[in-house]
Coordinates of C-alpha atoms and ligand atoms in Angstrom, one line a residue:
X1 CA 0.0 0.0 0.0
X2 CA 1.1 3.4 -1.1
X3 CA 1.9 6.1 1.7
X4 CA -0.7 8.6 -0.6
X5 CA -3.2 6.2 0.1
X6 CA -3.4 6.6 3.7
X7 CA -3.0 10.7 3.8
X8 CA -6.2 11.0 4.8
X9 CA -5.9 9.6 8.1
X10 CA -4.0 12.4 9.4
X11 CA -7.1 14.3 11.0
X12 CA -6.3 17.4 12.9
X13 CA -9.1 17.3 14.9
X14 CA -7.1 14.3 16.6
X15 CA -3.7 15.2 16.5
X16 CA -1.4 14.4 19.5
X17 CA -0.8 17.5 22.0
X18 CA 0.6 15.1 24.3
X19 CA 4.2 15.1 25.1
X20 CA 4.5 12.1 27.5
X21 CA 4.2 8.7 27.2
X22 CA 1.4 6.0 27.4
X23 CA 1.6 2.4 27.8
X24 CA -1.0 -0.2 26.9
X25 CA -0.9 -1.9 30.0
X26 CA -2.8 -4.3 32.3
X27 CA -6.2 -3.2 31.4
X28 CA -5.2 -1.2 28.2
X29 CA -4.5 2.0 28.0
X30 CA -5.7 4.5 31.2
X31 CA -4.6 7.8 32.2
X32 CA -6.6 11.3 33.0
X33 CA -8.8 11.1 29.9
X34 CA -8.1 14.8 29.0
X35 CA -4.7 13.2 27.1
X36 CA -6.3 10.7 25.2
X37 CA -8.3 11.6 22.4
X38 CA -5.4 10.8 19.8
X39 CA -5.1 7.6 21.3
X40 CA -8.7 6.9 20.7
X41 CA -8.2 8.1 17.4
X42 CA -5.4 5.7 16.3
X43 CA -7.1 2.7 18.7
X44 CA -10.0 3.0 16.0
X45 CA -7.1 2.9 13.6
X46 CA -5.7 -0.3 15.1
X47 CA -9.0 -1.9 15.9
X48 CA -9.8 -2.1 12.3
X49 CA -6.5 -3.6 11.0
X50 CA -6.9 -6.2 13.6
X51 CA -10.2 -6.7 12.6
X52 CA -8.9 -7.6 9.6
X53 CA -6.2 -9.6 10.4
X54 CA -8.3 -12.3 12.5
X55 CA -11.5 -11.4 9.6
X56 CA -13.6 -11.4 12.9
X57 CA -15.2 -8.3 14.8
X58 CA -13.1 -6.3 17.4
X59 CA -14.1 -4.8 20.1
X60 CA -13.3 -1.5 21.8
X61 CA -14.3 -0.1 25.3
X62 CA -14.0 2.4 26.6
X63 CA -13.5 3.1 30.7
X64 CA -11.4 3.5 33.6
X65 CA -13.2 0.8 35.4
X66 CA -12.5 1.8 39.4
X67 CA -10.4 4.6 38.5
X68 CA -11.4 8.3 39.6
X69 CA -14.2 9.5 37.4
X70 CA -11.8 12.0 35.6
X71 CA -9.3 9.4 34.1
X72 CA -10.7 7.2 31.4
X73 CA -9.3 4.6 29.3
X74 CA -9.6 2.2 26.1
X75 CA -9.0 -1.6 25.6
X76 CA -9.6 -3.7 22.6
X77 CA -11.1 -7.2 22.8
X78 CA -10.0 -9.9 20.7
X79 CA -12.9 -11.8 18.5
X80 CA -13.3 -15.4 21.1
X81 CA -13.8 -12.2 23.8
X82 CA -10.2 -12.3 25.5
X83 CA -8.0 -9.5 26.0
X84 CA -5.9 -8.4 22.9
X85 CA -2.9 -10.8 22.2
X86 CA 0.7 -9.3 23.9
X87 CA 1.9 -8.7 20.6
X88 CA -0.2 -6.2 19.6
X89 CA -0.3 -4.4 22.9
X90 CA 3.2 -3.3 21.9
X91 CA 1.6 -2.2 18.3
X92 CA -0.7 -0.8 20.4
X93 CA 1.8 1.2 22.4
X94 CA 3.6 2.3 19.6
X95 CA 1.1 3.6 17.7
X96 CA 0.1 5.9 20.8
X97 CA 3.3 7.4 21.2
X98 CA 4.4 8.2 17.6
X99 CA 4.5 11.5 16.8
X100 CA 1.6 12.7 14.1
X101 CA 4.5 13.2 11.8
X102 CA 5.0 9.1 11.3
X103 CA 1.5 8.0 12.2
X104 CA 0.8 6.6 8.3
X105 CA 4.7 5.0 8.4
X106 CA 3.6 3.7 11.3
X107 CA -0.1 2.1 10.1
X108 CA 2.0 1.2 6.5
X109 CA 4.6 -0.9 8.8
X110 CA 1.6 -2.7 10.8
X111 CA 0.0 -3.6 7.3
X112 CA 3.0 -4.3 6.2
X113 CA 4.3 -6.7 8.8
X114 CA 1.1 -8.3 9.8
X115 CA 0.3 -9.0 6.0
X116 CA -3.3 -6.8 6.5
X117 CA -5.5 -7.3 3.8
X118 CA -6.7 -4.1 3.0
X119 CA -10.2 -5.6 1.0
X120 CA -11.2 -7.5 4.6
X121 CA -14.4 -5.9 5.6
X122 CA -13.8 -4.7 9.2
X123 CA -16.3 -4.3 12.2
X124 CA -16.1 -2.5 15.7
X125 CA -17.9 -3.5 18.2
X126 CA -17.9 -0.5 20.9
X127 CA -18.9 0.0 24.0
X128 CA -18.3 2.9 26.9
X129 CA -19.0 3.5 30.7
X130 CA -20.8 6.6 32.3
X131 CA -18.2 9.2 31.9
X132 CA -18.5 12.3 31.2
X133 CA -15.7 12.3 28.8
X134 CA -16.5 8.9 27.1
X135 CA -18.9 10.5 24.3
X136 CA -15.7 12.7 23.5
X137 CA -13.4 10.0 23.3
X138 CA -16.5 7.6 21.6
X139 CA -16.3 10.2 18.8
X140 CA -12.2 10.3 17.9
X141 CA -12.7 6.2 18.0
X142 CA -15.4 6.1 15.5
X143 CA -13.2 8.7 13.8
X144 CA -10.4 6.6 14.0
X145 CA -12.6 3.3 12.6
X146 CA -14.0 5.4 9.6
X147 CA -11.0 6.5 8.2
X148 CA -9.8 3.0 7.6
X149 CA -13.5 2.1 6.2
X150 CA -14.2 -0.2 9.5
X151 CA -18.3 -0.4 10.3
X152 CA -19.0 0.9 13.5
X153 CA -21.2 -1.2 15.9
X154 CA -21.8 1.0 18.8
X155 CA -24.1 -0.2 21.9
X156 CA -23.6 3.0 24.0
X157 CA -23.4 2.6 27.4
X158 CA -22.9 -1.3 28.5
X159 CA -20.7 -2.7 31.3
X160 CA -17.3 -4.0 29.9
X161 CA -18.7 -8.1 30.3
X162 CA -21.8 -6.7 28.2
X163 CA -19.0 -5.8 25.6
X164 CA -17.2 -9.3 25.5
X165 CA -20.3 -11.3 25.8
X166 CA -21.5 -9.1 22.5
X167 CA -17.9 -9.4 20.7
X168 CA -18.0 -13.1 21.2
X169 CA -22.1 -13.8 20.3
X170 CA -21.0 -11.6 17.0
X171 CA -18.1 -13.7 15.9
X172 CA -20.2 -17.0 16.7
X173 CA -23.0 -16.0 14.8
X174 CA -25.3 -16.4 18.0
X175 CA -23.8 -19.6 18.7
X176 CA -23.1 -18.0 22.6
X177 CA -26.0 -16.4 22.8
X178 CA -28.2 -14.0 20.5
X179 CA -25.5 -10.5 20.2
X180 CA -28.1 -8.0 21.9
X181 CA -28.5 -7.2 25.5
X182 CA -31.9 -8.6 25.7
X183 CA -30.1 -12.0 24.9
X184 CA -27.5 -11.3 27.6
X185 CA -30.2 -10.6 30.0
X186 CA -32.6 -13.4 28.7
X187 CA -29.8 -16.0 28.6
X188 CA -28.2 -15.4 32.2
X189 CA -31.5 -14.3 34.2
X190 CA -33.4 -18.0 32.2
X191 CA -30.3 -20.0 33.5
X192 CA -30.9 -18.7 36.8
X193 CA -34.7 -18.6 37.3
X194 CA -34.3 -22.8 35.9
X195 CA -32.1 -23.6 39.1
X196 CA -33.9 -21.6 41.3
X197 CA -37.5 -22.8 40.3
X198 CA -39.1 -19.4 42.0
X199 CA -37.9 -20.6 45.6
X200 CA -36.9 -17.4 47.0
X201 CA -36.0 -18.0 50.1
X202 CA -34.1 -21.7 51.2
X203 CA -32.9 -22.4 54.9
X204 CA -30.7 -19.9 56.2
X205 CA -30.4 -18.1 52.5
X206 CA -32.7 -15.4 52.1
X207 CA -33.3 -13.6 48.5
X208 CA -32.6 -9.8 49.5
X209 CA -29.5 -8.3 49.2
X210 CA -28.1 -4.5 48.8
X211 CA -25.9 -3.5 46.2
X212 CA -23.3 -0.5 45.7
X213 CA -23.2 -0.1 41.9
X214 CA -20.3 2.6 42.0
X215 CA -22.4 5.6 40.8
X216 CA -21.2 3.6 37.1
X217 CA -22.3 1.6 34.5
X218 CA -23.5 -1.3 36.5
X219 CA -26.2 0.7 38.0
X220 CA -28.4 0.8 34.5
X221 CA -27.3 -2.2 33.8
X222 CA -28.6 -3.4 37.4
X223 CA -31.7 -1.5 36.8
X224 CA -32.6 -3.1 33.3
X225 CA -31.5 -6.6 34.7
X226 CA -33.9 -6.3 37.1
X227 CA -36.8 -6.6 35.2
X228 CA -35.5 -10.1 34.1
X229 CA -34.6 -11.1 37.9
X230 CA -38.3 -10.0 39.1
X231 CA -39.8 -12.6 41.7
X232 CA -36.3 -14.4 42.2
X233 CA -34.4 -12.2 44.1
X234 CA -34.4 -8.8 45.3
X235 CA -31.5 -6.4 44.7
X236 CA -32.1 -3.0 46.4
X237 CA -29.6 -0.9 44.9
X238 CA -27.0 1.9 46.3
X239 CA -24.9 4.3 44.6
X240 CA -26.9 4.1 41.8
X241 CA -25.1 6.5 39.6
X242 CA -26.7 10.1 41.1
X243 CA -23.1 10.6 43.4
X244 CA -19.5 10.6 42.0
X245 CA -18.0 7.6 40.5
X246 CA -16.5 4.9 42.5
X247 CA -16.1 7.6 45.1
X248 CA -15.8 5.9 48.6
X249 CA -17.3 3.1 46.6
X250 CA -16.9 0.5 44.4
X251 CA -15.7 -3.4 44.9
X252 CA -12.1 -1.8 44.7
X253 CA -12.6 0.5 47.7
X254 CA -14.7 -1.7 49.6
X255 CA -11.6 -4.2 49.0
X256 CA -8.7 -1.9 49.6
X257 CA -9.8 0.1 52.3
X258 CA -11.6 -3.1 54.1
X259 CA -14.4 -1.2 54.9
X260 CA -18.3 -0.6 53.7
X261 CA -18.9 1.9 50.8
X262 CA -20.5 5.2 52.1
X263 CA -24.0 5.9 51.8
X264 CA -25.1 2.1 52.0
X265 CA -27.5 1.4 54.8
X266 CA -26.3 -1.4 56.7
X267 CA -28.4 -3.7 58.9
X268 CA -26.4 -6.9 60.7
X269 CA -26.1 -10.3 58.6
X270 CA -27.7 -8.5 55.5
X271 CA -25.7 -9.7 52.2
X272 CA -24.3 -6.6 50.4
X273 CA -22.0 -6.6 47.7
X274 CA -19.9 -3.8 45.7
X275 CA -18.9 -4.2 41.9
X276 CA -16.9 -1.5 40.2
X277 CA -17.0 1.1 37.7
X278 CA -17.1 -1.0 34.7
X279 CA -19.1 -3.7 36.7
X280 CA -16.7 -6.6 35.9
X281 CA -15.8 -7.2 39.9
X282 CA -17.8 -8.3 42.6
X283 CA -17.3 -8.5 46.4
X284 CA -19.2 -9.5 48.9
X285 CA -19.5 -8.1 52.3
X286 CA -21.7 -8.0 55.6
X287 CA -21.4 -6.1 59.3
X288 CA -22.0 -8.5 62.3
X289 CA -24.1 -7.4 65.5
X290 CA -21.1 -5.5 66.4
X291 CA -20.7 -3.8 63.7
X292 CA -17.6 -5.5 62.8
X293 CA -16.9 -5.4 59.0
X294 CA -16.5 -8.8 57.4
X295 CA -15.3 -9.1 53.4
X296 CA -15.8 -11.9 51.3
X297 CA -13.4 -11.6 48.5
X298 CA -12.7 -13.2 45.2
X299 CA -10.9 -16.2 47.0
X300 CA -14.2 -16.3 48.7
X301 CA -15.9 -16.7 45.5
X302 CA -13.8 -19.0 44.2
X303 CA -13.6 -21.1 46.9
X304 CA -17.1 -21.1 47.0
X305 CA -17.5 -21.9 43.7
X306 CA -14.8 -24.7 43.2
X307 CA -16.4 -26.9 46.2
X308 CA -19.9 -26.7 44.4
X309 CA -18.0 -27.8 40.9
X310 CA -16.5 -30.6 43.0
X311 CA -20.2 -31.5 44.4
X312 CA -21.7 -31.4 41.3
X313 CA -19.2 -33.7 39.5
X314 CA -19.5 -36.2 42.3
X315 CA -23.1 -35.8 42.0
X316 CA -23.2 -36.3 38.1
X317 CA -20.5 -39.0 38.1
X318 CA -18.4 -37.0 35.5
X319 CA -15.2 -37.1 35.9
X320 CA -13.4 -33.6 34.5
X321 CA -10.6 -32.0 35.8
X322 CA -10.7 -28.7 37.7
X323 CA -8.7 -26.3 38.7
X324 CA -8.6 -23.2 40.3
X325 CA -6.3 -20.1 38.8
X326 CA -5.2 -17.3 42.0
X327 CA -2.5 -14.1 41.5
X328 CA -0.3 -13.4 44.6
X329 CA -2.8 -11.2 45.9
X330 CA -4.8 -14.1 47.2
X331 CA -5.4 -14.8 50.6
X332 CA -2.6 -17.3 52.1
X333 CA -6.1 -19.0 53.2
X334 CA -7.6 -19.6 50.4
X335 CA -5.1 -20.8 49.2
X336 CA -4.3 -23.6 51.6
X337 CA -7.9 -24.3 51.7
X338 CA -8.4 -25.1 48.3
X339 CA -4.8 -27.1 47.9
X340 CA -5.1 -29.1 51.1
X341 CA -9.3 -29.1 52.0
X342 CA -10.6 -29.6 48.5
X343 CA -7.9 -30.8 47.3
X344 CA -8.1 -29.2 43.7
X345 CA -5.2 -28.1 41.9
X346 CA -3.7 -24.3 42.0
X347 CA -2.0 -21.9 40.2
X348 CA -0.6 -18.7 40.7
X349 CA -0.2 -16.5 37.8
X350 CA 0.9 -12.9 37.3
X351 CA -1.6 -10.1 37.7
X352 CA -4.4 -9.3 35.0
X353 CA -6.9 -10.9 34.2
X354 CA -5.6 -12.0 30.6
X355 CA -2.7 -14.4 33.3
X356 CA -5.0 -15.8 34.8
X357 CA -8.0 -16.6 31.8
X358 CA -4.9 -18.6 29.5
X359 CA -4.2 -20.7 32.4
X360 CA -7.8 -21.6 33.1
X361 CA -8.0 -22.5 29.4
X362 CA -5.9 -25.4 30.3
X363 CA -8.2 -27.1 32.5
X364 CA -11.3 -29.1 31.4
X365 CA -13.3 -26.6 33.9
X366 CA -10.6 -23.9 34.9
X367 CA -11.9 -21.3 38.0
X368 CA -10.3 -18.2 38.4
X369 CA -10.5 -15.2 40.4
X370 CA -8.3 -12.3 41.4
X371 CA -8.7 -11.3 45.2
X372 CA -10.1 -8.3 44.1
X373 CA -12.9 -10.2 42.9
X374 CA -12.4 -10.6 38.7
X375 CA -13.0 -13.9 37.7
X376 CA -15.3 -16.3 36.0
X377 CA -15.2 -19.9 34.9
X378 CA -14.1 -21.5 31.8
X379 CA -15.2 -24.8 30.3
X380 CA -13.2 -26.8 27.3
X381 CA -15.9 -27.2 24.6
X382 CA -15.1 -30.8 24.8
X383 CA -16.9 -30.7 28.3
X384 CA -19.8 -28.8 27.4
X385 CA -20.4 -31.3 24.8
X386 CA -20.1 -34.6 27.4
X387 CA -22.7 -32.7 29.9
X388 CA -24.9 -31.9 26.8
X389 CA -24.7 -35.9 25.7
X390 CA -24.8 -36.9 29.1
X391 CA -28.1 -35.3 30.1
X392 CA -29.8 -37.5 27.2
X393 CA -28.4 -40.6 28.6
X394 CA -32.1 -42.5 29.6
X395 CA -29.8 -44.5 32.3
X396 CA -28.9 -41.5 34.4
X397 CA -30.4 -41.7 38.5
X398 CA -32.3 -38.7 39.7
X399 CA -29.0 -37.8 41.9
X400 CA -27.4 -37.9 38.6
X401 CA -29.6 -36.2 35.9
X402 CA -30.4 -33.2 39.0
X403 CA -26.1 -32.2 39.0
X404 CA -25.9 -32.8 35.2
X405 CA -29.1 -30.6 34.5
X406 CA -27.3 -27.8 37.2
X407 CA -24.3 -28.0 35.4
X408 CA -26.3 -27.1 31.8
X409 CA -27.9 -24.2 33.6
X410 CA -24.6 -23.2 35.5
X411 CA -22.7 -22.8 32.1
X412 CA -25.5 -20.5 30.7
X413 CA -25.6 -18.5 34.0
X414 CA -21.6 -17.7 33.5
X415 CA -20.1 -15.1 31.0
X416 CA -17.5 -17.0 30.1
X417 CA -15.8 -14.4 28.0
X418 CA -14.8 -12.4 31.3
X419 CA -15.2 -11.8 34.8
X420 CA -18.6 -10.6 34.9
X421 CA -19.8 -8.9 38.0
X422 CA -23.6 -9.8 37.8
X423 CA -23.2 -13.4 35.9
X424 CA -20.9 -14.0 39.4
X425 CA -23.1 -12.5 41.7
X426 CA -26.1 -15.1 40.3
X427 CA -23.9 -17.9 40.6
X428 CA -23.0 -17.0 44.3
X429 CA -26.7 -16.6 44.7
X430 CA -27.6 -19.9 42.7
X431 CA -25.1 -21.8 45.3
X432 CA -25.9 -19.8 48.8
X433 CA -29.5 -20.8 48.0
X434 CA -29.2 -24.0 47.0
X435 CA -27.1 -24.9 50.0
X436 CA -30.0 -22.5 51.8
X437 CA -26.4 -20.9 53.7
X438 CA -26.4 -16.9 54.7
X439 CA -23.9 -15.0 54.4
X440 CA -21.9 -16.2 57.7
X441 CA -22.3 -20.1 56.5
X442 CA -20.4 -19.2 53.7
X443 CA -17.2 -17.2 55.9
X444 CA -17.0 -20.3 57.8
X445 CA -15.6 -23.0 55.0
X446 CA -11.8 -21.3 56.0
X447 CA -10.3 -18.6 57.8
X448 CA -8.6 -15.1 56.2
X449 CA -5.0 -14.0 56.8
X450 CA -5.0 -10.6 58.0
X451 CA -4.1 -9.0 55.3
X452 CA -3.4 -5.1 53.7
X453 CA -2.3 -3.4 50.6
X454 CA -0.7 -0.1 50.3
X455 CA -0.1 2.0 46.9
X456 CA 3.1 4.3 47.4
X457 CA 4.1 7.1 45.2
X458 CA 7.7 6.9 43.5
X459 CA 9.4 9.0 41.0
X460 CA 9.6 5.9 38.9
X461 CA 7.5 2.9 39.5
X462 CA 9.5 0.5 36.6
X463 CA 12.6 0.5 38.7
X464 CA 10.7 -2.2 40.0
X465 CA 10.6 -5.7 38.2
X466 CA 9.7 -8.5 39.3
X467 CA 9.5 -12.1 38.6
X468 CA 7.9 -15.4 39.6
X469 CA 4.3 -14.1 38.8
X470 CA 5.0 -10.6 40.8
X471 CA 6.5 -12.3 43.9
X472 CA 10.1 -11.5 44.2
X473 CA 11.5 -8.3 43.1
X474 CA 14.4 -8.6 39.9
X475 CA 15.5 -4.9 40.3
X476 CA 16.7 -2.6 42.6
X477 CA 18.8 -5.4 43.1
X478 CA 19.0 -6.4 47.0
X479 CA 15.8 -5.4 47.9
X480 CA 13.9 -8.7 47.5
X481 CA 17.2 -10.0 50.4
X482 CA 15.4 -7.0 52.1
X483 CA 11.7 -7.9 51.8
X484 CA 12.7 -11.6 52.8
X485 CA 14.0 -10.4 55.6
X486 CA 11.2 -8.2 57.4
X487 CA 8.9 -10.7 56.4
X488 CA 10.8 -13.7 58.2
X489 CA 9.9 -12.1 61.5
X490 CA 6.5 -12.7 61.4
X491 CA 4.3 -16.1 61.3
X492 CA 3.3 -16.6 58.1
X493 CA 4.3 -13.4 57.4
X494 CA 4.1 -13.1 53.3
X495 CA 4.7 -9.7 51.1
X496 CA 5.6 -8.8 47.8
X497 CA 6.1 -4.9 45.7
X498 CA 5.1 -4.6 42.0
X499 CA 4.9 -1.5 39.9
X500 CA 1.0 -1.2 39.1
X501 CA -0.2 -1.8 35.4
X502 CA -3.1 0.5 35.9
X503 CA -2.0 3.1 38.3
X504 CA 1.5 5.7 38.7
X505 CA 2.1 3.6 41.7
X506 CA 3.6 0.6 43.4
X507 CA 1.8 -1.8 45.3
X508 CA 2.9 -3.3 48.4
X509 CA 0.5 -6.5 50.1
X510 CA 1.4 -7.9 53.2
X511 CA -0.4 -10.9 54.8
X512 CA 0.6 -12.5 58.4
X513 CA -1.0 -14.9 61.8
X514 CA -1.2 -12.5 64.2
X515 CA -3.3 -8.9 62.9
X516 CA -1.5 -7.1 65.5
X517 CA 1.9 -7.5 64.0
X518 CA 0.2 -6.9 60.1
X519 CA 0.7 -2.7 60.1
X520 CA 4.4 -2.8 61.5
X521 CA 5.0 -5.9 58.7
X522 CA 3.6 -3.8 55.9
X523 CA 5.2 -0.2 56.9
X524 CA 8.5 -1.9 57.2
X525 CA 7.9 -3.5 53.6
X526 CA 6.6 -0.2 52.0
X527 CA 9.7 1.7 54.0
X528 CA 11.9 -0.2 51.8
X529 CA 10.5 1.0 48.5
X530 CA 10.5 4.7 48.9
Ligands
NG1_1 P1 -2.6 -3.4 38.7 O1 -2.8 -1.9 38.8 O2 -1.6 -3.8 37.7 O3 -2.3 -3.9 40.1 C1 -5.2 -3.8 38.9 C2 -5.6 -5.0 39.7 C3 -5.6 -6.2 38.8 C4 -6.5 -6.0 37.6 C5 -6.2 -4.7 36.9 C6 -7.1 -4.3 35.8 C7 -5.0 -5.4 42.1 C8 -4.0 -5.6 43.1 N1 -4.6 -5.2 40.8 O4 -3.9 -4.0 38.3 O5 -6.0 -7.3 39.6 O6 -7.8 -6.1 38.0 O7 -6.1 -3.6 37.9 O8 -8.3 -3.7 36.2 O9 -6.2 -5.4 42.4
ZN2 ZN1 -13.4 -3.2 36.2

């Protein structure tokens, strides 16, 4: 392709005024959105060459997820729904950065190299979150996607899971489900209802619970999923979207601060839970009759979630093989609970979702979750198949065909494109009521480690490396020997630093016994850093 052919993608409206750089990291690319229109510009760019490079649709969304409401972001989704390959996040990068001057040497060389057929037809499927600067930054994407002749499929204002679940259902030609948000409703609330059989209440479990949307996307989305849920359960709904986004709010700050979201009437026992911005995490949480704060995490849910797998393949007498994918921000816990109590193999991979989704693609059923609560479940299509055969099988016992029929409805109830606040919240629900628990039933299959994380502020967070999926620190060399040592003071002390992927920051997480030792453990850890 000739350079003159591609002039007219230079559009001043979106030329870049920016003089620093941006990664594409973690969870794309994120930063105060006031710098990013040019990167939304030459994302729409990008998204349409990768279109047609995989001849599939890509998609785009945009958000900051629990980030402040004035930062923003954009990642692209690959066509099966995962994150974009690693490859292209360094296109991706590149293509931010360059100076307006080489932006069509640039999109020649990524033609060029990734053997881009120019005739492909290419489609965009976009979605954005509830800020205010996401119609701005909407409009230099479809610029972006125009200019390279991509057709724009825009569903406005859907949580990021919405976005996958739609990317994926467009690629399969409704083979996952029909590519609308009625079908994502109708498929996930059906799957439900089935299990639930309009029992509302079961034992100890009853069907009410609050939930802090954020003030984002998850509240409409809440809202209109409602009207699906109706009779089954009963989601009163906080932070609905009138105060600032994920603003003393949110699954992250319920998470990181270890305390309740403000503005959320509590009562003792009651079942709340907190997704995020973008409304793909979920935590639980509840206050007991003292008032005392108890969190149920992401190892929660996947511990939760793993023993009713196990149960249900008992139950069925299918033999698969599970396992259960954790970062190093799981609980020390959960951990031992799920190695040495259910006895299911685990994995720790770095942090990001996209670690922890390739692993669980190599187990028949593969379960992960981050601590902050981002996860889902994934199962081979060679297993789906086997519980769809088995359920015909005219020899099954009633023990038998009850797990296999679960197991049909379970896989309907989960996005398994990506962790999906609300498809997680129903299966929690599903098993809570089906073992007729409450909330306290559930805290009792193991105990946490007390446990913290701190963010600290350094001139340069990627002095940091780190290795071993974010566990021991590469560079500044000798501080890992240092780490090691504060941490060998305390019983089952653990702690690690990385450099954020999302944030100007580096984390520090500290987990020990004894909660009066676990301030003085992590301040001596973080002290190191500075
Ligand atoms: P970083 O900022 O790289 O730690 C955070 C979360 C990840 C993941 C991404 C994307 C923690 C400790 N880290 O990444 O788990 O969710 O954001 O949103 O929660
Ligand atoms: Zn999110």
């Amino acid at each position: 392709m000739e350079s003159s052919q591609l002039e007219h993608i230079l559009n001043t409206n979106y030329s870049k005024k920016y003089k620093g750089s941006i990664q594409y990291g973690t969870a794309g690319f994120r930063t105060k959105a006031d710098v990013l229109e040019h990167v939304l510009y030459r994302m729409g760019l990008l998204a349409v060459l990768r279109s047609k490079v995989k001849n599939a649709a890509i998609g785009l969304m945009i958000t900051a997820s629990h980030n402040i409401g004035s930062d923003n972001g954009v990642k692209l989704v690959d066509p099966a729904g995962e994150m974009l390959e690693a490859t292209w996040e360094l296109i991706a990068t590149n293509l931010a950065n360059v100076e307006d001057s080489n932006l069509i040497f640039t999109i020649k060389q990524i033609i060029e190299e990734q053997n881009v057929d120019m005739s492909t037809e290419a489609t965009v499927i976009i979605g954005r979150d509830t800020r205010e600067s996401s119609p701005t930054l909407l409009n230099a994407a479809i610029a972006g996607i125009q200019a390279l002749h991509g057709i724009v499929k825009d569903f406005g204002i859907v949580t990021t899971p919405q976005l996958h679940y739609l990317v994926v259902c467009t690629n399969t030609n409704g083979g996952y489900g029909e590519p609308t948000l009625n079908g994502y409703y109708t498929k996930l609330s059906k799957a439900f209802k089935c299990i639930r059989k309009n029992k509302i209440n079961n034992g100890l479990y009853v069907g009410v619970l609050s939930l802090d949307a954020a003030n984002g996307v998850g509240a409409i989305a809440t809202k209109e999923f409602n009207d699906y849920l109706a009779e089954t359960i009963t989601i009163n709904m906080y932070n609905d979207g009138l105060g600032e986004l994920n603003h003393m709010c949110g699954a992250d700050y319920v998470k990181v601060q270890q305390m309740p979201p403000a503005t959320v009437p509590l009562k003792p026992k009651v079942r709340c839970v907190s997704i995020d911005g973008d409304a793909d995490r979920i935590i639980y949480f509840y206050l007991d009759e003292n008032d005392k704060f108890h969190l149920l995490d992401g190892d929660r849910i996947a511990t939760l979630v793993a023993a009713y797998f196990k149960e249900l393949l008992r139950e069925s007498r299918l033999s698969f093989q599970l396992g259960l994918i954790q970062t190093a921000y799981a609980n020390g816990g959960s951990t031992n609970y799920i190695s040495n109590v259910l006895q299911i193999p685990v994995v720790c991979t770095s942090t990001g979702v996209k670690h922890l989704h390739s692993k669980a693609l190599e187990f028949d059923i593969g379960i992960y979750f981050e601590a902050n609560g981002h996860g889902t479940v994934l199962f081979k299509e060679t297993v789906i198949q086997t519980i769809k055969n088995t359920i015909k099988d005219p020899e099954l016992s009633m023990i038998e065909k009850t797990a296999v029929s679960k197991l049909l409805n379970i896989i309907d109830m989960i996005n398994q494109t990506v962790g999906d606040a609300l498809s997680d919240m129903l299966l929690v629900e599903t098993i809570l009521h089906e073992k007729g628990w409450d909330i306290t039933n559930w805290e009792k299959m193991y105990k946490d480690l007390p446990n913290k994380q701190l963010k600290v502020q350094v001139s340069d967070k990627n002095v940091i490396t780190t290795t071993n999926a974010g566990r021991q620190c590469v560079t500044p060399k000798g501080l890992q020997e240092e780490i090691d040592k504060v941490v060998s003071k305390y019983e089952k002390g653990r702690s690690f630093v990385r450099p954020s992927g999302t944030e100007d920051i580096v984390r520090v997480y500290a987990e020990c016994e004894n909660s009066s030792d676990l301030n003085e453990l992590i301040v001596n850890v973080a002290s190191l850093v500075y």
